mmCIF file of N, CA and C in Angstrom:
data_model
loop_
_atom_site.group_PDB
_atom_site.id
_atom_site.type_symbol
_atom_site.label_atom_id
_atom_site.label_comp_id
_atom_site.label_asym_id
_atom_site.label_seq_id
_atom_site.Cartn_x
_atom_site.Cartn_y
_atom_site.Cartn_z
ATOM 1 N N MET A 1406 35.626 44.602 12.662
ATOM 2 C CA MET A 1406 35.836 43.586 13.673
ATOM 3 C C MET A 1406 36.628 42.446 13.041
ATOM 4 N N THR A 1407 37.663 42.031 13.699
ATOM 5 C CA THR A 1407 38.458 40.923 13.193
ATOM 6 C C THR A 1407 38.524 39.835 14.251
ATOM 7 N N THR A 1408 38.838 38.648 13.793
ATOM 8 C CA THR A 1408 39.022 37.536 14.696
ATOM 9 C C THR A 1408 40.317 37.767 15.467
ATOM 10 N N PRO A 1409 40.296 37.597 16.809
ATOM 11 C CA PRO A 1409 41.514 37.834 17.589
ATOM 12 C C PRO A 1409 42.700 37.036 17.049
ATOM 13 N N GLY A 1410 43.817 37.711 16.935
ATOM 14 C CA GLY A 1410 45.050 37.074 16.499
ATOM 15 C C GLY A 1410 45.189 36.931 14.991
ATOM 16 N N THR A 1411 44.220 37.479 14.257
ATOM 17 C CA THR A 1411 44.305 37.393 12.801
ATOM 18 C C THR A 1411 43.905 38.725 12.197
ATOM 19 N N ASN A 1412 44.123 38.845 10.917
ATOM 20 C CA ASN A 1412 43.661 40.014 10.180
ATOM 21 C C ASN A 1412 42.430 39.674 9.351
ATOM 22 N N VAL A 1413 41.835 38.518 9.624
ATOM 23 C CA VAL A 1413 40.696 38.049 8.859
ATOM 24 C C VAL A 1413 39.415 38.559 9.505
ATOM 25 N N LYS A 1414 38.616 39.261 8.702
ATOM 26 C CA LYS A 1414 37.345 39.760 9.180
ATOM 27 C C LYS A 1414 36.327 38.624 9.095
ATOM 28 N N PRO A 1415 35.546 38.395 10.152
ATOM 29 C CA PRO A 1415 34.564 37.308 10.094
ATOM 30 C C PRO A 1415 33.492 37.614 9.048
ATOM 31 N N THR A 1416 33.015 36.572 8.419
ATOM 32 C CA THR A 1416 31.957 36.727 7.432
ATOM 33 C C THR A 1416 30.616 36.919 8.143
ATOM 34 N N ALA A 1417 29.626 37.328 7.382
ATOM 35 C CA ALA A 1417 28.279 37.449 7.934
ATOM 36 C C ALA A 1417 27.814 36.103 8.470
ATOM 37 N N ARG A 1418 28.135 35.037 7.766
ATOM 38 C CA ARG A 1418 27.741 33.689 8.220
ATOM 39 C C ARG A 1418 28.434 33.348 9.530
ATOM 40 N N ASP A 1419 29.722 33.699 9.674
ATOM 41 C CA ASP A 1419 30.433 33.473 10.934
ATOM 42 C C ASP A 1419 29.747 34.211 12.080
ATOM 43 N N LEU A 1420 29.416 35.469 11.830
ATOM 44 C CA LEU A 1420 28.751 36.268 12.854
ATOM 45 C C LEU A 1420 27.393 35.674 13.206
ATOM 46 N N PHE A 1421 26.654 35.232 12.184
ATOM 47 C CA PHE A 1421 25.359 34.618 12.417
ATOM 48 C C PHE A 1421 25.507 33.375 13.296
ATOM 49 N N GLU A 1422 26.456 32.522 12.980
ATOM 50 C CA GLU A 1422 26.660 31.301 13.768
ATOM 51 C C GLU A 1422 27.048 31.628 15.204
ATOM 52 N N ASN A 1423 27.867 32.652 15.393
ATOM 53 C CA ASN A 1423 28.214 33.080 16.756
ATOM 54 C C ASN A 1423 26.989 33.616 17.485
ATOM 55 N N ALA A 1424 26.153 34.365 16.777
ATOM 56 C CA ALA A 1424 24.935 34.903 17.381
ATOM 57 C C ALA A 1424 24.008 33.780 17.818
ATOM 58 N N VAL A 1425 23.865 32.768 16.977
ATOM 59 C CA VAL A 1425 23.022 31.623 17.334
ATOM 60 C C VAL A 1425 23.562 30.941 18.587
ATOM 61 N N ALA A 1426 24.873 30.790 18.666
ATOM 62 C CA ALA A 1426 25.471 30.171 19.860
ATOM 63 C C ALA A 1426 25.159 30.990 21.103
ATOM 64 N N HIS A 1427 25.284 32.307 21.011
ATOM 65 C CA HIS A 1427 24.926 33.168 22.146
ATOM 66 C C HIS A 1427 23.448 33.014 22.486
ATOM 67 N N HIS A 1428 22.621 33.017 21.465
ATOM 68 C CA HIS A 1428 21.178 32.915 21.633
ATOM 69 C C HIS A 1428 20.818 31.620 22.367
ATOM 70 N N LEU A 1429 21.351 30.504 21.894
ATOM 71 C CA LEU A 1429 21.049 29.207 22.498
ATOM 72 C C LEU A 1429 21.586 29.084 23.920
ATOM 73 N N ALA A 1430 22.649 29.815 24.210
ATOM 74 C CA ALA A 1430 23.243 29.781 25.557
ATOM 75 C C ALA A 1430 22.561 30.757 26.513
ATOM 76 N N GLY A 1431 21.553 31.481 26.008
ATOM 77 C CA GLY A 1431 20.829 32.413 26.869
ATOM 78 C C GLY A 1431 21.501 33.757 27.031
ATOM 79 N N ARG A 1432 22.475 34.050 26.204
ATOM 80 C CA ARG A 1432 23.167 35.335 26.262
ATOM 81 C C ARG A 1432 22.515 36.291 25.255
ATOM 82 N N ALA A 1433 21.319 36.752 25.601
ATOM 83 C CA ALA A 1433 20.507 37.533 24.668
ATOM 84 C C ALA A 1433 21.187 38.822 24.236
ATOM 85 N N ASP A 1434 21.788 39.549 25.148
ATOM 86 C CA ASP A 1434 22.434 40.814 24.772
ATOM 87 C C ASP A 1434 23.558 40.588 23.762
ATOM 88 N N ALA A 1435 24.362 39.565 24.000
ATOM 89 C CA ALA A 1435 25.444 39.252 23.060
ATOM 90 C C ALA A 1435 24.872 38.780 21.729
ATOM 91 N N ALA A 1436 23.807 37.997 21.773
ATOM 92 C CA ALA A 1436 23.174 37.523 20.542
ATOM 93 C C ALA A 1436 22.642 38.695 19.733
ATOM 94 N N ILE A 1437 21.965 39.618 20.393
ATOM 95 C CA ILE A 1437 21.406 40.787 19.703
ATOM 96 C C ILE A 1437 22.514 41.576 19.015
ATOM 97 N N ALA A 1438 23.571 41.857 19.733
ATOM 98 C CA ALA A 1438 24.682 42.626 19.150
ATOM 99 C C ALA A 1438 25.304 41.885 17.977
ATOM 100 N N THR A 1439 25.443 40.582 18.097
ATOM 101 C CA THR A 1439 26.094 39.809 17.037
ATOM 102 C C THR A 1439 25.175 39.627 15.838
ATOM 103 N N TYR A 1440 23.855 39.445 16.066
ATOM 104 C CA TYR A 1440 22.916 39.414 14.933
ATOM 105 C C TYR A 1440 22.968 40.748 14.185
ATOM 106 N N ARG A 1441 23.028 41.844 14.925
ATOM 107 C CA ARG A 1441 23.119 43.158 14.277
ATOM 108 C C ARG A 1441 24.379 43.255 13.415
ATOM 109 N N GLY A 1442 25.481 42.730 13.918
ATOM 110 C CA GLY A 1442 26.721 42.728 13.142
ATOM 111 C C GLY A 1442 26.609 41.889 11.886
ATOM 112 N N ALA A 1443 25.949 40.742 11.988
ATOM 113 C CA ALA A 1443 25.758 39.880 10.819
ATOM 114 C C ALA A 1443 24.917 40.584 9.764
ATOM 115 N N ILE A 1444 23.861 41.267 10.213
ATOM 116 C CA ILE A 1444 22.987 41.989 9.283
ATOM 117 C C ILE A 1444 23.727 43.169 8.650
ATOM 118 N N ALA A 1445 24.547 43.841 9.426
ATOM 119 C CA ALA A 1445 25.333 44.947 8.870
ATOM 120 C C ALA A 1445 26.293 44.430 7.803
ATOM 121 N N SER A 1446 26.831 43.252 8.016
ATOM 122 C CA SER A 1446 27.764 42.659 7.067
ATOM 123 C C SER A 1446 27.052 42.137 5.821
ATOM 124 N N ASP A 1447 25.826 41.634 6.008
ATOM 125 C CA ASP A 1447 25.031 41.137 4.877
ATOM 126 C C ASP A 1447 23.567 41.485 5.112
ATOM 127 N N PRO A 1448 23.103 42.597 4.571
ATOM 128 C CA PRO A 1448 21.731 43.055 4.800
ATOM 129 C C PRO A 1448 20.653 42.160 4.196
ATOM 130 N N THR A 1449 21.050 41.076 3.539
ATOM 131 C CA THR A 1449 20.074 40.135 2.988
ATOM 132 C C THR A 1449 20.025 38.822 3.769
ATOM 133 N N LEU A 1450 20.687 38.752 4.889
ATOM 134 C CA LEU A 1450 20.773 37.508 5.667
ATOM 135 C C LEU A 1450 19.485 37.305 6.477
ATOM 136 N N ALA A 1451 18.501 36.724 5.816
ATOM 137 C CA ALA A 1451 17.162 36.579 6.397
ATOM 138 C C ALA A 1451 17.140 35.846 7.738
ATOM 139 N N PRO A 1452 17.886 34.764 7.933
ATOM 140 C CA PRO A 1452 17.829 34.091 9.239
ATOM 141 C C PRO A 1452 18.289 34.990 10.391
ATOM 142 N N ALA A 1453 19.256 35.851 10.144
ATOM 143 C CA ALA A 1453 19.712 36.765 11.196
ATOM 144 C C ALA A 1453 18.623 37.786 11.525
ATOM 145 N N MET A 1454 17.956 38.300 10.488
ATOM 146 C CA MET A 1454 16.866 39.256 10.728
ATOM 147 C C MET A 1454 15.725 38.584 11.486
ATOM 148 N N ASN A 1455 15.396 37.362 11.104
ATOM 149 C CA ASN A 1455 14.328 36.629 11.760
ATOM 150 C C ASN A 1455 14.654 36.384 13.235
ATOM 151 N N ASN A 1456 15.840 35.883 13.508
ATOM 152 C CA ASN A 1456 16.207 35.576 14.890
ATOM 153 C C ASN A 1456 16.307 36.834 15.746
ATOM 154 N N LEU A 1457 16.849 37.902 15.173
ATOM 155 C CA LEU A 1457 16.919 39.164 15.904
ATOM 156 C C LEU A 1457 15.510 39.669 16.185
ATOM 157 N N GLY A 1458 14.638 39.561 15.204
ATOM 158 C CA GLY A 1458 13.248 39.961 15.411
ATOM 159 C C GLY A 1458 12.597 39.178 16.540
ATOM 160 N N ALA A 1459 12.872 37.888 16.600
ATOM 161 C CA ALA A 1459 12.305 37.060 17.669
ATOM 162 C C ALA A 1459 12.799 37.508 19.038
ATOM 163 N N LEU A 1460 14.079 37.784 19.142
ATOM 164 C CA LEU A 1460 14.624 38.250 20.427
ATOM 165 C C LEU A 1460 14.036 39.595 20.829
ATOM 166 N N LEU A 1461 13.971 40.512 19.882
ATOM 167 C CA LEU A 1461 13.454 41.847 20.192
ATOM 168 C C LEU A 1461 11.961 41.787 20.499
ATOM 169 N N GLY A 1462 11.237 40.950 19.777
ATOM 170 C CA GLY A 1462 9.816 40.782 20.061
ATOM 171 C C GLY A 1462 9.582 40.260 21.458
ATOM 172 N N ALA A 1463 10.413 39.328 21.894
ATOM 173 C CA ALA A 1463 10.305 38.785 23.249
ATOM 174 C C ALA A 1463 10.581 39.851 24.308
ATOM 175 N N ARG A 1464 11.295 40.879 23.925
ATOM 176 C CA ARG A 1464 11.581 41.989 24.844
ATOM 177 C C ARG A 1464 10.540 43.104 24.736
ATOM 178 N N GLY A 1465 9.511 42.871 23.931
ATOM 179 C CA GLY A 1465 8.451 43.865 23.792
ATOM 180 C C GLY A 1465 8.730 44.935 22.760
ATOM 181 N N LEU A 1466 9.772 44.781 21.988
ATOM 182 C CA LEU A 1466 10.125 45.760 20.958
ATOM 183 C C LEU A 1466 9.450 45.363 19.642
ATOM 184 N N THR A 1467 8.134 45.399 19.649
ATOM 185 C CA THR A 1467 7.320 44.880 18.555
ATOM 186 C C THR A 1467 7.553 45.605 17.241
ATOM 187 N N THR A 1468 7.654 46.910 17.260
ATOM 188 C CA THR A 1468 7.833 47.672 16.022
ATOM 189 C C THR A 1468 9.113 47.252 15.314
ATOM 190 N N GLU A 1469 10.198 47.162 16.051
ATOM 191 C CA GLU A 1469 11.471 46.758 15.440
ATOM 192 C C GLU A 1469 11.419 45.296 14.991
ATOM 193 N N ALA A 1470 10.777 44.445 15.796
ATOM 194 C CA ALA A 1470 10.646 43.041 15.419
ATOM 195 C C ALA A 1470 9.865 42.899 14.112
ATOM 196 N N LEU A 1471 8.751 43.620 13.994
ATOM 197 C CA LEU A 1471 7.952 43.570 12.768
ATOM 198 C C LEU A 1471 8.774 43.978 11.552
ATOM 199 N N GLU A 1472 9.535 45.042 11.694
ATOM 200 C CA GLU A 1472 10.371 45.509 10.587
ATOM 201 C C GLU A 1472 11.392 44.445 10.188
ATOM 202 N N LEU A 1473 11.982 43.789 11.162
ATOM 203 C CA LEU A 1473 12.961 42.749 10.859
ATOM 204 C C LEU A 1473 12.310 41.546 10.183
ATOM 205 N N PHE A 1474 11.133 41.137 10.647
ATOM 206 C CA PHE A 1474 10.435 40.027 9.998
ATOM 207 C C PHE A 1474 10.076 40.390 8.561
ATOM 208 N N ARG A 1475 9.613 41.619 8.353
ATOM 209 C CA ARG A 1475 9.288 42.069 6.991
ATOM 210 C C ARG A 1475 10.531 42.051 6.094
ATOM 211 N N ARG A 1476 11.635 42.551 6.625
ATOM 212 C CA ARG A 1476 12.879 42.557 5.848
ATOM 213 C C ARG A 1476 13.342 41.137 5.530
ATOM 214 N N ALA A 1477 13.164 40.222 6.486
ATOM 215 C CA ALA A 1477 13.552 38.825 6.258
ATOM 216 C C ALA A 1477 12.724 38.217 5.138
ATOM 217 N N VAL A 1478 11.424 38.489 5.136
ATOM 218 C CA VAL A 1478 10.545 37.978 4.083
ATOM 219 C C VAL A 1478 10.912 38.590 2.737
ATOM 220 N N GLU A 1479 11.235 39.873 2.718
ATOM 221 C CA GLU A 1479 11.648 40.525 1.467
ATOM 222 C C GLU A 1479 12.968 39.939 0.953
ATOM 223 N N ALA A 1480 13.868 39.637 1.869
ATOM 224 C CA ALA A 1480 15.167 39.089 1.477
ATOM 225 C C ALA A 1480 15.047 37.663 0.955
ATOM 226 N N ASP A 1481 14.101 36.893 1.528
ATOM 227 C CA ASP A 1481 13.917 35.500 1.116
ATOM 228 C C ASP A 1481 12.443 35.155 1.246
ATOM 229 N N ALA A 1482 11.729 35.307 0.145
ATOM 230 C CA ALA A 1482 10.284 35.083 0.147
ATOM 231 C C ALA A 1482 9.907 33.630 0.442
ATOM 232 N N THR A 1483 10.861 32.713 0.368
ATOM 233 C CA THR A 1483 10.581 31.306 0.649
ATOM 234 C C THR A 1483 10.840 30.926 2.101
ATOM 235 N N TYR A 1484 11.282 31.881 2.909
ATOM 236 C CA TYR A 1484 11.659 31.592 4.299
ATOM 237 C C TYR A 1484 10.407 31.537 5.178
ATOM 238 N N ALA A 1485 9.883 30.329 5.345
ATOM 239 C CA ALA A 1485 8.606 30.117 6.024
ATOM 240 C C ALA A 1485 8.621 30.601 7.472
ATOM 241 N N GLU A 1486 9.714 30.408 8.177
ATOM 242 C CA GLU A 1486 9.768 30.812 9.583
ATOM 243 C C GLU A 1486 9.581 32.319 9.742
ATOM 244 N N ALA A 1487 10.145 33.092 8.825
ATOM 245 C CA ALA A 1487 9.975 34.547 8.893
ATOM 246 C C ALA A 1487 8.527 34.933 8.598
ATOM 247 N N HIS A 1488 7.907 34.269 7.632
ATOM 248 C CA HIS A 1488 6.487 34.504 7.351
ATOM 249 C C HIS A 1488 5.653 34.196 8.591
ATOM 250 N N ASN A 1489 5.939 33.071 9.215
ATOM 251 C CA ASN A 1489 5.210 32.663 10.415
ATOM 252 C C ASN A 1489 5.394 33.674 11.538
ATOM 253 N N ASN A 1490 6.625 34.084 11.780
ATOM 254 C CA ASN A 1490 6.880 35.041 12.863
ATOM 255 C C ASN A 1490 6.243 36.393 12.572
ATOM 256 N N LEU A 1491 6.231 36.809 11.313
ATOM 257 C CA LEU A 1491 5.563 38.058 10.951
ATOM 258 C C LEU A 1491 4.078 37.944 11.253
ATOM 259 N N GLY A 1492 3.467 36.840 10.876
ATOM 260 C CA GLY A 1492 2.047 36.647 11.150
ATOM 261 C C GLY A 1492 1.729 36.655 12.628
ATOM 262 N N ILE A 1493 2.552 36.000 13.410
ATOM 263 C CA ILE A 1493 2.334 35.973 14.859
ATOM 264 C C ILE A 1493 2.486 37.372 15.440
ATOM 265 N N ALA A 1494 3.492 38.107 14.984
ATOM 266 C CA ALA A 1494 3.734 39.452 15.509
ATOM 267 C C ALA A 1494 2.608 40.421 15.150
ATOM 268 N N LEU A 1495 1.925 40.152 14.060
ATOM 269 C CA LEU A 1495 0.836 41.030 13.638
ATOM 270 C C LEU A 1495 -0.475 40.749 14.377
ATOM 271 N N THR A 1496 -0.528 39.657 15.112
ATOM 272 C CA THR A 1496 -1.775 39.338 15.829
ATOM 273 C C THR A 1496 -1.794 39.899 17.224
#
């Protein structure tokens, strides 16, 4: 995937920021797809895994959400929000 009109491929951080914008604007499907792209680009991007897990959990996809929260915690053991979301999802 490249930015329109350029040969520059967006970074994982660029994709993450775009996903957050979609998420905040209520465009959940676009956010989910873009978070997935960010994670594919950087499989250690804990905030993308956490946010994707939150969206999927809200849709009732608990198993996938749990896996994403676990991966986020593994990627960044200091990421408190992912720990919190994992705990909530396990209850």
